[in-house]
């Protein structure tokens, strides 16, 4: 099969690789669309020791089952592979299991390839009406769905009257805004420094956008729910500055660094600070249902390129040269 292989820092090679062999309980999926994630970019830069080269990256995938009773069935892939007997899985929090694996991380090659193997329990059927490039967005949007759900559970007011700010307008940040809109948030704003991304965000009805530091930035202690989709020192500080007394901060981003939290304000004003990582199987299937029903908007913020052009796509993302919040590679 053909695959896009990470061979070293800032190096990707499109080449022939052995086709995967499904193990017991697994399916083979012919990948038709696969998104480039921030974690793929992190590995591409050589910053992820969990993803050593050579390795096939990519975990945001959709396609068709190859062989067996479900041959040619259209599916999207939940890439988190967990032992169903794990206590965390039994209580419904599969994503926190110490047994978890993810495709694109050894020992499981990823989906920047024509074929990928995956446990049958990890595929979700999709109808012909859902474009395959939209089906590949299920994984990143599920990350946002989980984060927004956590925030809503901790709010002390109806979401319809809540002010929500998302820090970062990349794929996860934009998806958080779309999910908050789907859940009925009263006011949604996204902070983004990249002018191309701000243009993309401006096209989304019901979502405001501002440049951090300008006059449109929310006032101090005025926001009910802050979703930090960047996870940098500066965004943690911004989240603490704008969150209201008794408000909620959900920390999603995974950039290096630990500074920025105003622990005194968090304590004195009873700010709820929660981490958010991945999603549960229910979050994932709920996200797919919302995509199928068209409840997350037109999803016009993606750009499609061929898998064979993956190296150029990574470079475009790296340089900020694209207005797309997500590049989807087609095989």
CSV table of C-alpha atoms in Angstrom, one decimal:
chain,number,residue,atom,x,y,z
A,1,UNK,CA,0.0,0.0,0.0
A,2,UNK,CA,1.0,3.6,-0.3
A,3,UNK,CA,1.6,5.6,2.9
A,4,UNK,CA,2.9,9.0,4.1
A,5,UNK,CA,5.7,8.1,6.5
A,6,UNK,CA,7.2,10.3,9.1
A,7,UNK,CA,11.0,9.5,8.8
A,8,UNK,CA,12.5,12.2,11.0
A,9,UNK,CA,12.0,15.8,12.2
A,10,UNK,CA,10.2,17.8,9.5
A,11,UNK,CA,10.5,14.9,7.0
A,12,UNK,CA,7.6,13.0,5.4
A,13,UNK,CA,8.0,10.5,2.6
A,14,UNK,CA,5.2,9.1,0.4
A,15,UNK,CA,6.2,5.5,-0.3
A,16,UNK,CA,5.2,1.8,-0.4
A,17,UNK,CA,4.7,0.2,3.0
A,18,UNK,CA,3.5,-3.4,3.9
A,19,UNK,CA,-0.3,-3.6,4.1
A,20,UNK,CA,-1.6,-4.2,7.7
A,21,UNK,CA,-2.9,-7.6,8.7
A,22,UNK,CA,-6.0,-7.4,10.9
A,23,UNK,CA,-5.8,-9.4,14.2
A,24,UNK,CA,-8.6,-11.1,16.0
A,25,UNK,CA,-11.6,-8.8,16.4
A,26,UNK,CA,-10.2,-6.3,14.0
A,27,UNK,CA,-11.2,-4.9,10.6
A,28,UNK,CA,-9.3,-3.5,7.7
A,29,UNK,CA,-10.5,-0.1,6.6
A,30,UNK,CA,-9.6,1.5,3.3
A,31,UNK,CA,-8.9,5.1,4.2
A,32,UNK,CA,-10.6,7.7,2.0
A,33,UNK,CA,-10.1,10.8,4.1
A,34,UNK,CA,-7.8,11.6,7.0
A,35,UNK,CA,-7.2,14.9,8.8
A,36,UNK,CA,-3.9,16.4,10.0
A,37,UNK,CA,-4.0,16.9,13.8
A,38,UNK,CA,-2.0,19.2,16.0
A,39,UNK,CA,-0.4,16.1,17.5
A,40,UNK,CA,0.7,15.0,14.0
A,41,UNK,CA,2.4,18.4,13.7
A,42,UNK,CA,4.0,18.0,17.1
A,43,UNK,CA,5.4,14.6,16.1
A,44,UNK,CA,6.5,16.0,12.7
A,45,UNK,CA,8.6,18.5,14.5
A,46,UNK,CA,10.3,15.8,16.4
A,47,UNK,CA,8.8,16.8,19.8
A,48,UNK,CA,6.8,13.6,20.6
A,49,UNK,CA,9.0,10.8,22.0
A,50,UNK,CA,5.9,8.6,21.9
A,51,UNK,CA,5.9,8.8,18.1
A,52,UNK,CA,9.5,7.8,17.0
A,53,UNK,CA,10.3,7.6,13.3
A,54,UNK,CA,9.8,5.9,11.0
A,55,UNK,CA,6.1,5.9,11.6
A,56,UNK,CA,2.8,6.3,9.8
A,57,UNK,CA,1.0,9.1,11.6
A,58,UNK,CA,-2.7,10.1,11.3
A,59,UNK,CA,-5.7,9.2,13.4
A,60,UNK,CA,-8.7,11.3,12.1
A,61,UNK,CA,-9.9,8.9,9.5
A,62,UNK,CA,-12.9,7.6,7.6
A,63,UNK,CA,-13.4,5.1,4.8
A,64,UNK,CA,-14.8,1.7,3.9
A,65,UNK,CA,-14.4,-1.7,5.5
A,66,UNK,CA,-12.5,-4.2,3.3
A,67,UNK,CA,-13.6,-7.8,3.4
A,68,UNK,CA,-15.9,-9.8,5.6
A,69,UNK,CA,-19.6,-9.5,6.2
A,70,UNK,CA,-19.3,-5.7,6.4
A,71,UNK,CA,-17.3,-5.3,3.2
A,72,UNK,CA,-17.7,-1.8,1.6
A,73,UNK,CA,-19.6,-0.4,4.6
A,74,UNK,CA,-18.8,3.3,5.1
A,75,UNK,CA,-17.4,4.1,8.6
A,76,UNK,CA,-15.6,6.7,10.6
A,77,UNK,CA,-12.9,5.6,13.1
A,78,UNK,CA,-12.6,6.1,16.8
A,79,UNK,CA,-8.8,5.8,17.0
A,80,UNK,CA,-8.6,5.2,20.8
A,81,UNK,CA,-8.1,1.5,21.4
A,82,UNK,CA,-8.9,0.4,24.9
A,83,UNK,CA,-9.2,-3.0,26.7
A,84,UNK,CA,-13.0,-3.2,27.3
A,85,UNK,CA,-12.3,-5.0,30.6
A,86,UNK,CA,-10.3,-2.1,32.0
A,87,UNK,CA,-12.1,-0.6,35.0
A,88,UNK,CA,-12.0,2.9,33.4
A,89,UNK,CA,-13.8,1.4,30.3
A,90,UNK,CA,-16.3,-0.3,32.5
A,91,UNK,CA,-17.2,3.0,34.1
A,92,UNK,CA,-17.5,4.6,30.7
A,93,UNK,CA,-14.2,6.7,30.8
A,94,UNK,CA,-12.3,4.7,28.2
A,95,UNK,CA,-10.1,7.7,27.3
A,96,UNK,CA,-8.5,7.6,30.8
A,97,UNK,CA,-7.5,4.0,30.7
A,98,UNK,CA,-3.8,3.2,31.2
A,99,UNK,CA,-4.2,0.5,28.6
A,100,UNK,CA,-5.3,2.9,25.9
A,101,UNK,CA,-3.5,2.9,22.5
A,102,UNK,CA,-4.1,5.2,19.6
A,103,UNK,CA,-3.5,4.6,15.9
A,104,UNK,CA,-0.5,6.7,14.8
A,105,UNK,CA,1.5,5.7,17.9
A,106,UNK,CA,3.4,2.4,18.3
A,107,UNK,CA,2.4,-0.4,18.3
A,108,UNK,CA,-0.4,0.8,16.0
A,109,UNK,CA,0.5,2.5,12.6
A,110,UNK,CA,-1.7,5.4,11.7
A,111,UNK,CA,-4.1,6.3,8.9
A,112,UNK,CA,-1.9,8.4,6.6
A,113,UNK,CA,-2.1,5.3,4.4
A,114,UNK,CA,-4.4,3.5,2.0
A,115,UNK,CA,-5.3,0.9,4.7
A,116,UNK,CA,-5.5,0.8,8.5
A,117,UNK,CA,-6.4,-1.9,10.9
A,118,UNK,CA,-8.7,-1.2,13.8
A,119,UNK,CA,-10.9,-3.2,16.3
A,120,UNK,CA,-14.4,-3.6,15.0
A,121,UNK,CA,-15.8,-1.9,18.2
A,122,UNK,CA,-13.9,1.3,17.1
A,123,UNK,CA,-15.8,1.9,13.9
A,124,UNK,CA,-19.1,3.9,13.6
A,125,UNK,CA,-21.3,3.4,10.5
A,126,UNK,CA,-22.1,6.5,8.5
A,127,UNK,CA,-24.8,7.0,5.9
A,128,UNK,CA,-24.1,7.8,2.2
A,129,UNK,CA,-25.4,11.3,2.8
A,130,UNK,CA,-22.4,12.3,5.0
A,131,UNK,CA,-19.5,13.4,2.9
A,132,UNK,CA,-16.4,11.3,3.7
A,133,UNK,CA,-14.3,14.4,4.4
A,134,UNK,CA,-16.9,15.5,7.0
A,135,UNK,CA,-16.8,12.0,8.5
A,136,UNK,CA,-13.1,12.4,9.1
A,137,UNK,CA,-13.9,15.4,11.3
A,138,UNK,CA,-15.7,13.2,13.9
A,139,UNK,CA,-12.5,12.7,15.9
A,140,UNK,CA,-11.4,16.3,16.4
A,141,UNK,CA,-15.0,17.5,16.9
A,142,UNK,CA,-15.5,14.8,19.5
A,143,UNK,CA,-12.5,16.3,21.4
A,144,UNK,CA,-14.4,19.6,21.4
A,145,UNK,CA,-17.8,17.9,22.2
A,146,UNK,CA,-16.2,16.3,25.3
A,147,UNK,CA,-14.6,19.6,26.5
A,148,UNK,CA,-17.8,21.7,26.1
A,149,UNK,CA,-19.9,19.0,27.8
A,150,UNK,CA,-17.5,19.0,30.8
A,151,UNK,CA,-17.8,22.8,31.0
A,152,UNK,CA,-21.6,22.7,30.8
A,153,UNK,CA,-21.8,20.2,33.6
A,154,UNK,CA,-19.9,22.5,35.9
A,155,UNK,CA,-21.7,25.8,35.1
A,156,UNK,CA,-24.1,27.2,37.6
A,157,UNK,CA,-26.4,28.8,35.1
A,158,UNK,CA,-28.3,27.8,31.9
A,159,UNK,CA,-26.0,27.8,28.8
A,160,UNK,CA,-28.5,30.0,27.0
A,161,UNK,CA,-27.6,32.9,29.3
A,162,UNK,CA,-23.8,32.1,29.4
A,163,UNK,CA,-21.0,34.0,27.8
A,164,UNK,CA,-18.4,31.5,26.3
A,165,UNK,CA,-14.9,32.3,25.1
A,166,UNK,CA,-12.7,29.9,23.2
A,167,UNK,CA,-9.0,30.7,23.2
A,168,UNK,CA,-7.5,29.6,19.9
A,169,UNK,CA,-9.2,29.3,16.5
A,170,UNK,CA,-7.6,26.2,15.1
A,171,UNK,CA,-9.6,23.0,14.5
A,172,UNK,CA,-10.3,22.2,18.1
A,173,UNK,CA,-11.1,25.8,19.1
A,174,UNK,CA,-13.4,26.3,16.1
A,175,UNK,CA,-15.0,23.0,16.9
A,176,UNK,CA,-15.6,24.0,20.5
A,177,UNK,CA,-17.4,27.1,19.2
A,178,UNK,CA,-19.5,25.1,16.9
A,179,UNK,CA,-20.4,22.6,19.7
A,180,UNK,CA,-21.2,25.4,22.1
A,181,UNK,CA,-23.5,26.9,19.4
A,182,UNK,CA,-25.1,23.5,18.9
A,183,UNK,CA,-25.8,23.3,22.6
A,184,UNK,CA,-27.3,26.8,22.7
A,185,UNK,CA,-24.8,29.1,24.3
A,186,UNK,CA,-26.0,32.6,24.6
A,187,UNK,CA,-22.8,34.4,23.4
A,188,UNK,CA,-19.7,32.8,21.8
A,189,UNK,CA,-16.4,34.5,21.1
A,190,UNK,CA,-13.1,33.1,19.8
A,191,UNK,CA,-9.7,34.6,20.3
A,192,UNK,CA,-7.3,34.1,17.4
A,193,UNK,CA,-4.0,35.8,16.4
A,194,UNK,CA,-3.8,34.5,12.8
A,195,UNK,CA,-5.7,36.8,10.4
A,196,UNK,CA,-6.4,34.0,7.9
A,197,UNK,CA,-8.1,32.0,10.6
A,198,UNK,CA,-10.0,35.0,11.8
A,199,UNK,CA,-11.4,35.3,8.3
A,200,UNK,CA,-12.6,31.7,8.5
A,201,UNK,CA,-14.2,32.3,11.9
A,202,UNK,CA,-15.9,35.4,10.7
A,203,UNK,CA,-17.9,33.3,8.2
A,204,UNK,CA,-19.5,31.3,11.1
A,205,UNK,CA,-22.9,32.7,12.1
A,206,UNK,CA,-23.4,33.3,15.8
A,207,UNK,CA,-19.7,33.3,16.6
A,208,UNK,CA,-17.7,36.4,17.3
A,209,UNK,CA,-13.9,36.7,16.9
A,210,UNK,CA,-11.3,39.0,18.3
A,211,UNK,CA,-7.6,39.5,18.3
A,212,UNK,CA,-6.0,39.0,21.8
A,213,UNK,CA,-5.1,42.4,23.2
A,214,UNK,CA,-7.4,44.5,21.1
A,215,UNK,CA,-10.4,46.5,22.3
A,216,UNK,CA,-12.9,43.7,21.6
A,217,UNK,CA,-11.2,41.5,24.2
A,218,UNK,CA,-13.7,40.6,27.0
A,219,UNK,CA,-13.4,42.6,30.2
A,220,UNK,CA,-11.8,41.1,33.2
A,221,UNK,CA,-13.9,38.7,35.2
A,222,UNK,CA,-16.8,38.8,32.7
A,223,UNK,CA,-16.9,35.3,31.1
A,224,UNK,CA,-18.8,32.3,32.4
A,225,UNK,CA,-17.0,29.5,30.5
A,226,UNK,CA,-13.5,29.7,29.0
A,227,UNK,CA,-12.2,26.9,26.8
A,228,UNK,CA,-8.4,27.0,26.4
A,229,UNK,CA,-7.8,25.2,23.1
A,230,UNK,CA,-4.1,26.4,23.0
A,231,UNK,CA,-2.8,25.5,26.5
A,232,UNK,CA,0.1,28.1,26.5
A,233,UNK,CA,1.3,30.3,29.4
A,234,UNK,CA,-0.3,33.3,27.8
A,235,UNK,CA,-3.7,31.6,27.2
A,236,UNK,CA,-3.8,30.3,30.7
A,237,UNK,CA,-3.2,33.8,32.0
A,238,UNK,CA,-5.9,35.2,29.7
A,239,UNK,CA,-8.4,32.5,30.8
A,240,UNK,CA,-7.8,33.4,34.5
A,241,UNK,CA,-8.1,37.1,33.7
A,242,UNK,CA,-11.4,37.0,31.9
A,243,UNK,CA,-13.3,34.3,33.8
A,244,UNK,CA,-15.9,35.6,36.3
A,245,UNK,CA,-16.2,34.6,40.0
A,246,UNK,CA,-17.6,31.1,40.1
A,247,UNK,CA,-16.9,30.6,36.4
A,248,UNK,CA,-15.3,27.6,34.7
A,249,UNK,CA,-12.1,27.1,32.7
A,250,UNK,CA,-11.7,24.0,30.7
A,251,UNK,CA,-8.0,23.4,29.7
A,252,UNK,CA,-7.7,21.4,26.4
A,253,UNK,CA,-4.4,22.5,24.7
A,254,UNK,CA,-1.2,20.6,25.3
A,255,UNK,CA,1.6,23.1,24.5
A,256,UNK,CA,4.6,22.8,26.7
A,257,UNK,CA,4.7,25.0,29.8
A,258,UNK,CA,3.0,25.2,33.2
A,259,UNK,CA,2.9,29.0,33.9
A,260,UNK,CA,0.0,31.4,33.7
A,261,UNK,CA,-2.6,30.2,36.2
A,262,UNK,CA,-3.7,32.7,38.8
A,263,UNK,CA,-4.1,30.3,41.7
A,264,UNK,CA,-5.1,33.1,44.1
A,265,UNK,CA,-8.0,34.1,41.9
A,266,UNK,CA,-9.0,30.5,41.3
A,267,UNK,CA,-9.1,30.0,45.1
A,268,UNK,CA,-10.7,33.2,46.3
A,269,UNK,CA,-13.3,33.3,43.5
A,270,UNK,CA,-14.0,29.6,43.4
A,271,UNK,CA,-13.1,29.2,39.8
A,272,UNK,CA,-13.6,25.6,38.5
A,273,UNK,CA,-10.5,24.5,36.5
A,274,UNK,CA,-10.9,21.2,34.6
A,275,UNK,CA,-8.7,19.4,32.2
A,276,UNK,CA,-10.2,17.7,29.1
A,277,UNK,CA,-8.7,14.9,27.2
A,278,UNK,CA,-10.0,13.1,24.1
A,279,UNK,CA,-13.6,11.8,24.5
A,280,UNK,CA,-15.7,8.9,25.6
A,281,UNK,CA,-17.3,6.5,23.1
A,282,UNK,CA,-20.6,8.2,23.8
A,283,UNK,CA,-19.1,11.6,23.0
A,284,UNK,CA,-17.8,10.1,19.8
A,285,UNK,CA,-21.1,8.6,18.7
A,286,UNK,CA,-23.0,11.8,19.7
A,287,UNK,CA,-20.7,13.8,17.5
A,288,UNK,CA,-21.2,11.5,14.6
A,289,UNK,CA,-25.0,11.9,15.1
A,290,UNK,CA,-24.7,15.7,15.0
A,291,UNK,CA,-22.6,15.5,11.9
A,292,UNK,CA,-25.1,13.3,10.1
A,293,UNK,CA,-28.0,15.6,11.2
A,294,UNK,CA,-26.1,18.7,9.9
A,295,UNK,CA,-26.2,20.4,13.3
A,296,UNK,CA,-22.6,21.7,13.3
A,297,UNK,CA,-22.9,24.0,10.3
A,298,UNK,CA,-21.6,23.8,6.7
A,299,UNK,CA,-18.1,22.7,7.8
A,300,UNK,CA,-16.6,24.9,5.1
A,301,UNK,CA,-13.5,25.5,7.1
A,302,UNK,CA,-11.5,22.5,5.7
A,303,UNK,CA,-9.1,22.2,2.8
A,304,UNK,CA,-8.6,19.0,0.9
A,305,UNK,CA,-5.3,17.8,-0.6
A,306,UNK,CA,-4.0,14.4,-1.9
A,307,UNK,CA,-2.2,12.1,0.6
A,308,UNK,CA,0.7,12.1,-1.9
A,309,UNK,CA,0.9,15.9,-1.3
A,310,UNK,CA,1.0,15.5,2.5
A,311,UNK,CA,4.5,16.9,2.9
A,312,UNK,CA,3.4,20.2,1.3
A,313,UNK,CA,0.2,20.2,3.4
A,314,UNK,CA,2.3,19.9,6.6
A,315,UNK,CA,4.5,22.8,5.5
A,316,UNK,CA,1.5,25.0,4.7
A,317,UNK,CA,0.1,24.4,8.2
A,318,UNK,CA,3.5,25.0,9.7
A,319,UNK,CA,3.9,28.4,8.1
A,320,UNK,CA,0.3,29.5,8.7
A,321,UNK,CA,-0.1,29.9,5.0
A,322,UNK,CA,-3.7,28.4,4.9
A,323,UNK,CA,-6.9,29.8,6.2
A,324,UNK,CA,-8.3,26.3,6.7
A,325,UNK,CA,-8.7,25.2,10.3
A,326,UNK,CA,-8.2,21.6,9.1
A,327,UNK,CA,-6.5,20.0,6.1
A,328,UNK,CA,-8.0,16.7,5.1
A,329,UNK,CA,-5.9,14.4,3.0
A,330,UNK,CA,-7.6,12.2,0.4
A,331,UNK,CA,-6.2,8.9,-0.7
